[in-house]
mmCIF file with all atom_site columns, C-alpha atoms in Angstrom:
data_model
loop_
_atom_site.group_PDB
_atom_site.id
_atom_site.type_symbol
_atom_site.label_atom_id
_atom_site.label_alt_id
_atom_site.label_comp_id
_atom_site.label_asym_id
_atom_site.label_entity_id
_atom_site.label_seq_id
_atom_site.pdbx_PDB_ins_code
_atom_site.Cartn_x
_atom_site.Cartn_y
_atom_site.Cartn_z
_atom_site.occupancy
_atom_site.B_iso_or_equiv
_atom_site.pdbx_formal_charge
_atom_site.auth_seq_id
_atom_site.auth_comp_id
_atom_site.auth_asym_id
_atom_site.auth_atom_id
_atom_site.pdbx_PDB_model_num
ATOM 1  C CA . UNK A 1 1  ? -4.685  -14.537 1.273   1.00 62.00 ? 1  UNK A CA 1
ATOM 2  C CA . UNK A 1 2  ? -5.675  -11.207 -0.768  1.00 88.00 ? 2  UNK A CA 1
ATOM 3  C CA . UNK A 1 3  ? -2.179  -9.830  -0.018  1.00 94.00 ? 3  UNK A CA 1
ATOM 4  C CA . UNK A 1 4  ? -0.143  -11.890 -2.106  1.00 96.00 ? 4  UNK A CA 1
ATOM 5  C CA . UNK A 1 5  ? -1.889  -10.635 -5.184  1.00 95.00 ? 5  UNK A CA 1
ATOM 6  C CA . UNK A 1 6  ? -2.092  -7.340  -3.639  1.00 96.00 ? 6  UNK A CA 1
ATOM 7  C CA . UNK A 1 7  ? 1.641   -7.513  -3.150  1.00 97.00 ? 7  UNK A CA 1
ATOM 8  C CA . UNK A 1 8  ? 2.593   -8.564  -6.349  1.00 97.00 ? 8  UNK A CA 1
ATOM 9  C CA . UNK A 1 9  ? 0.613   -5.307  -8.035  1.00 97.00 ? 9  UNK A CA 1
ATOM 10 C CA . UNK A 1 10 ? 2.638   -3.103  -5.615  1.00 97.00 ? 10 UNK A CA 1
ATOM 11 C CA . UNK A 1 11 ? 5.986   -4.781  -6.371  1.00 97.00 ? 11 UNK A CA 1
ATOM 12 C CA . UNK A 1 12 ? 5.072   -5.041  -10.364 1.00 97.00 ? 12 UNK A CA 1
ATOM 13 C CA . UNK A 1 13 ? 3.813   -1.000  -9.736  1.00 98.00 ? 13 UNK A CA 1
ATOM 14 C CA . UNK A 1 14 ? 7.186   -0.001  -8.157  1.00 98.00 ? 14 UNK A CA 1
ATOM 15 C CA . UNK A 1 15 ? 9.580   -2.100  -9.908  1.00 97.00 ? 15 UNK A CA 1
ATOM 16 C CA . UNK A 1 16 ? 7.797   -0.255  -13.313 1.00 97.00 ? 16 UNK A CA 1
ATOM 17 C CA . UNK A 1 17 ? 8.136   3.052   -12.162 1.00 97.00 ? 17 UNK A CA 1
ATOM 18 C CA . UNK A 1 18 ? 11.653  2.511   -11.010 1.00 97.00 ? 18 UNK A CA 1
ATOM 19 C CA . UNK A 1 19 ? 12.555  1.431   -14.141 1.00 96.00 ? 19 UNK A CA 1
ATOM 20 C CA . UNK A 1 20 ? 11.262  4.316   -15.993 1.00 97.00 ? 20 UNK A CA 1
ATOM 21 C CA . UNK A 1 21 ? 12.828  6.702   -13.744 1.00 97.00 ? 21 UNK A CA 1
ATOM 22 C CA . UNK A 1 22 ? 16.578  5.078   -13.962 1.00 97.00 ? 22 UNK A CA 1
ATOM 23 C CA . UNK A 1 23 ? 16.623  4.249   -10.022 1.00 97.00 ? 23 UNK A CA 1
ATOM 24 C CA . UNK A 1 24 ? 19.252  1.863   -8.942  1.00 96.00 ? 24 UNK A CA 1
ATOM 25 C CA . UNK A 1 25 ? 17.355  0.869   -6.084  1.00 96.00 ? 25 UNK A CA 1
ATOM 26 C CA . UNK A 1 26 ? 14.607  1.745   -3.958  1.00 97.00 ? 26 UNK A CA 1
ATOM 27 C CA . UNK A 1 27 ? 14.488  2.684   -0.610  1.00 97.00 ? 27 UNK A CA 1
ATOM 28 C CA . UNK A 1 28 ? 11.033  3.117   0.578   1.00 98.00 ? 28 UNK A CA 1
ATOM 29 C CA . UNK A 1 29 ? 7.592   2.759   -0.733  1.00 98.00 ? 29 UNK A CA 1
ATOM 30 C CA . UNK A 1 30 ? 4.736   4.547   1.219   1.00 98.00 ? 30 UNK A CA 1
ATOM 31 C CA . UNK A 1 31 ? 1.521   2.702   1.053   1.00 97.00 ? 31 UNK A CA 1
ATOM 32 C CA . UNK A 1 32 ? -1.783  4.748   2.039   1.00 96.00 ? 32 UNK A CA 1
ATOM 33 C CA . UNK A 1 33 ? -4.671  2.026   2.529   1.00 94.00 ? 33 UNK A CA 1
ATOM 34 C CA . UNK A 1 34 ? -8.367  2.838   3.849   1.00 91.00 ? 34 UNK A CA 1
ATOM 35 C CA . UNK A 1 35 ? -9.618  2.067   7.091   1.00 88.00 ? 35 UNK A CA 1
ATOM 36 C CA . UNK A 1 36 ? -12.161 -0.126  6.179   1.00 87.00 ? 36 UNK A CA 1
ATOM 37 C CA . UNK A 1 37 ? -9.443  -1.919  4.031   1.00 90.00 ? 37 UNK A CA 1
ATOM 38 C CA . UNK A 1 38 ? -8.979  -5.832  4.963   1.00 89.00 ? 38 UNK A CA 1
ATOM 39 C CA . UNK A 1 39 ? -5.198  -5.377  3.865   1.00 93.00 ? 39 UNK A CA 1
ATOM 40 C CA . UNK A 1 40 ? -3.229  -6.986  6.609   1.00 94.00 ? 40 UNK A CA 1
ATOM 41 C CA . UNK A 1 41 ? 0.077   -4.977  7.060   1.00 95.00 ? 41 UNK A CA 1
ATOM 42 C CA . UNK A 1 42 ? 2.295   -7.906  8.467   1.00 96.00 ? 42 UNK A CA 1
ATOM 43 C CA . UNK A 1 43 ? 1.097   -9.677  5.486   1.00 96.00 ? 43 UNK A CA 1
ATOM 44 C CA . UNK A 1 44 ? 1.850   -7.699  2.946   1.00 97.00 ? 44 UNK A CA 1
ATOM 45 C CA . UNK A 1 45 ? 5.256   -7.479  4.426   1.00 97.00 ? 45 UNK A CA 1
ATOM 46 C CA . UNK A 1 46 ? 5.663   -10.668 4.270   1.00 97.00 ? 46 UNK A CA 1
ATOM 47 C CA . UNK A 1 47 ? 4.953   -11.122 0.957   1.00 97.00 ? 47 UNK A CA 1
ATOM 48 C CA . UNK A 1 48 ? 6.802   -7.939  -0.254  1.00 97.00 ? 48 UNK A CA 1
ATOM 49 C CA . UNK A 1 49 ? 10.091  -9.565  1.783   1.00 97.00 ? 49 UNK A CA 1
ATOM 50 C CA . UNK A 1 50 ? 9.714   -13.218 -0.046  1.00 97.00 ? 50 UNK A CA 1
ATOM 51 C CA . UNK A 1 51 ? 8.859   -11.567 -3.795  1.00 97.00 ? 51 UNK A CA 1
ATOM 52 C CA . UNK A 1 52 ? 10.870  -8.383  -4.088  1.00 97.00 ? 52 UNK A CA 1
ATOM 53 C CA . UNK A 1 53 ? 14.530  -10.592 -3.066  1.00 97.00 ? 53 UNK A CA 1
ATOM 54 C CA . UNK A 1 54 ? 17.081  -10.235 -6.222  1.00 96.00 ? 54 UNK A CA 1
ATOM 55 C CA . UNK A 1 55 ? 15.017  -7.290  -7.457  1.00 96.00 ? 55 UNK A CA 1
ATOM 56 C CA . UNK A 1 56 ? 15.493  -3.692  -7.614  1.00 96.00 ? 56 UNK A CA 1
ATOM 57 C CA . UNK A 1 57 ? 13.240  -3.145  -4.941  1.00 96.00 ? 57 UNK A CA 1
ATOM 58 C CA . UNK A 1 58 ? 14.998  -5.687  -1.849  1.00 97.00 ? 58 UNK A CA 1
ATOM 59 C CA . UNK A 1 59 ? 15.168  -4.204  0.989   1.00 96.00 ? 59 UNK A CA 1
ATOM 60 C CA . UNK A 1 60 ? 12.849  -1.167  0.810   1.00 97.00 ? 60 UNK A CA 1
ATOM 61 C CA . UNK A 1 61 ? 10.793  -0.025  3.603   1.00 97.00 ? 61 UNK A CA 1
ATOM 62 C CA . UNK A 1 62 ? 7.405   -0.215  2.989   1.00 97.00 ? 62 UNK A CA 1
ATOM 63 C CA . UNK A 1 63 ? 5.739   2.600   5.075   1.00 97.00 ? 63 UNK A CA 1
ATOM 64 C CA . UNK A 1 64 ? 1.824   2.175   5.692   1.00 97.00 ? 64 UNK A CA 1
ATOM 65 C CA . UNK A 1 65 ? -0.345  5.143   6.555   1.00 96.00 ? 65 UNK A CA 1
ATOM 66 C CA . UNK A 1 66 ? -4.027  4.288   7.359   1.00 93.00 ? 66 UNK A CA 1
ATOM 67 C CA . UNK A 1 67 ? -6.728  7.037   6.063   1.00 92.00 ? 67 UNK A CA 1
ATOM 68 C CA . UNK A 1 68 ? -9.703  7.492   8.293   1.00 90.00 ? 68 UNK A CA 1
ATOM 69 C CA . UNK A 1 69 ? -13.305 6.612   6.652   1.00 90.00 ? 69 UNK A CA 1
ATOM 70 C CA . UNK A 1 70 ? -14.742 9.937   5.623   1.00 89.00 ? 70 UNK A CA 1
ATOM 71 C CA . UNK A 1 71 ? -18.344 9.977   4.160   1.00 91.00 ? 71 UNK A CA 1
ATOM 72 C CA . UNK A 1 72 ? -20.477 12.494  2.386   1.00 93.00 ? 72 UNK A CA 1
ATOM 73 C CA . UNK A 1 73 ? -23.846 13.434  2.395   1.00 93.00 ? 73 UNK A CA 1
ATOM 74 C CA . UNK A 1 74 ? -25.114 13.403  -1.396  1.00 94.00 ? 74 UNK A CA 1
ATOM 75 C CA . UNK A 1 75 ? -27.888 16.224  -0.431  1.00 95.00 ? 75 UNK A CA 1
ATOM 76 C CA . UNK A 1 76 ? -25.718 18.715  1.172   1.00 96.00 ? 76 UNK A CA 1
ATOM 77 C CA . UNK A 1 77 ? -22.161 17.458  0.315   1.00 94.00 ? 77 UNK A CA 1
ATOM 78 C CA . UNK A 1 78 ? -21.215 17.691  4.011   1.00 94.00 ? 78 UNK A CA 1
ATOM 79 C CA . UNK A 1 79 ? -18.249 15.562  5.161   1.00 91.00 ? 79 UNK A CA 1
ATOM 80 C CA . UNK A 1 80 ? -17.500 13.647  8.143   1.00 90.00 ? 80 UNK A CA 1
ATOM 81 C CA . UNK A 1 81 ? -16.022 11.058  9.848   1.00 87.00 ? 81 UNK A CA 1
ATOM 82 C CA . UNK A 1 82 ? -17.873 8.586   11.441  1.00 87.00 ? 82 UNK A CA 1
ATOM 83 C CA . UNK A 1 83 ? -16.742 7.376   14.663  1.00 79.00 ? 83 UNK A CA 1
ATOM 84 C CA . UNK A 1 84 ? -15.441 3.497   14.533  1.00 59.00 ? 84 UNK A CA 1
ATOM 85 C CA . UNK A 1 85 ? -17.470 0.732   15.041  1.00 52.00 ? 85 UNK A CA 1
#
């Protein structure tokens, strides 16, 4: 149930930005969220579709790109990604 407060931070995050840029609408908003994330896309969708309606922002595409889980070794500063699971 996380998304819906996620979703209005997006939406309050876009609609801002759109303002201060003059935009008459918005088209598409690209989301990058971590692997290990418990964001639920559908959800978020969901929730964008029911909030955003009459705003600047109906309609957009919201376009989610998952980043793999990439950890560091403090000693050595190595980077890797662990497989899943």
């Amino acid at each position: 149930m996380h998304e819906l407060a996620v979703t209005e931070s997006i939406l309050d995050i876009v609609k801002r930005h759109a303002e201060q840029a003059s935009a008459k609408r918005v088209l598409r908003i690209y989301l990058v969220i971590g692997e290990l994330s418990s964001i639920v896309d559908d959800s978020v969708q969901f929730y964008f579709d029911y909030l955003s309606q009459d705003t600047i922002v109906a309609g957009a595409e919201l376009a989610f790109e998952r980043l793999p889980l990439q950890v560091q070794c403090d000693a050595c500063r190595h980077q890797w990604h662990p497989e899943s699971g």
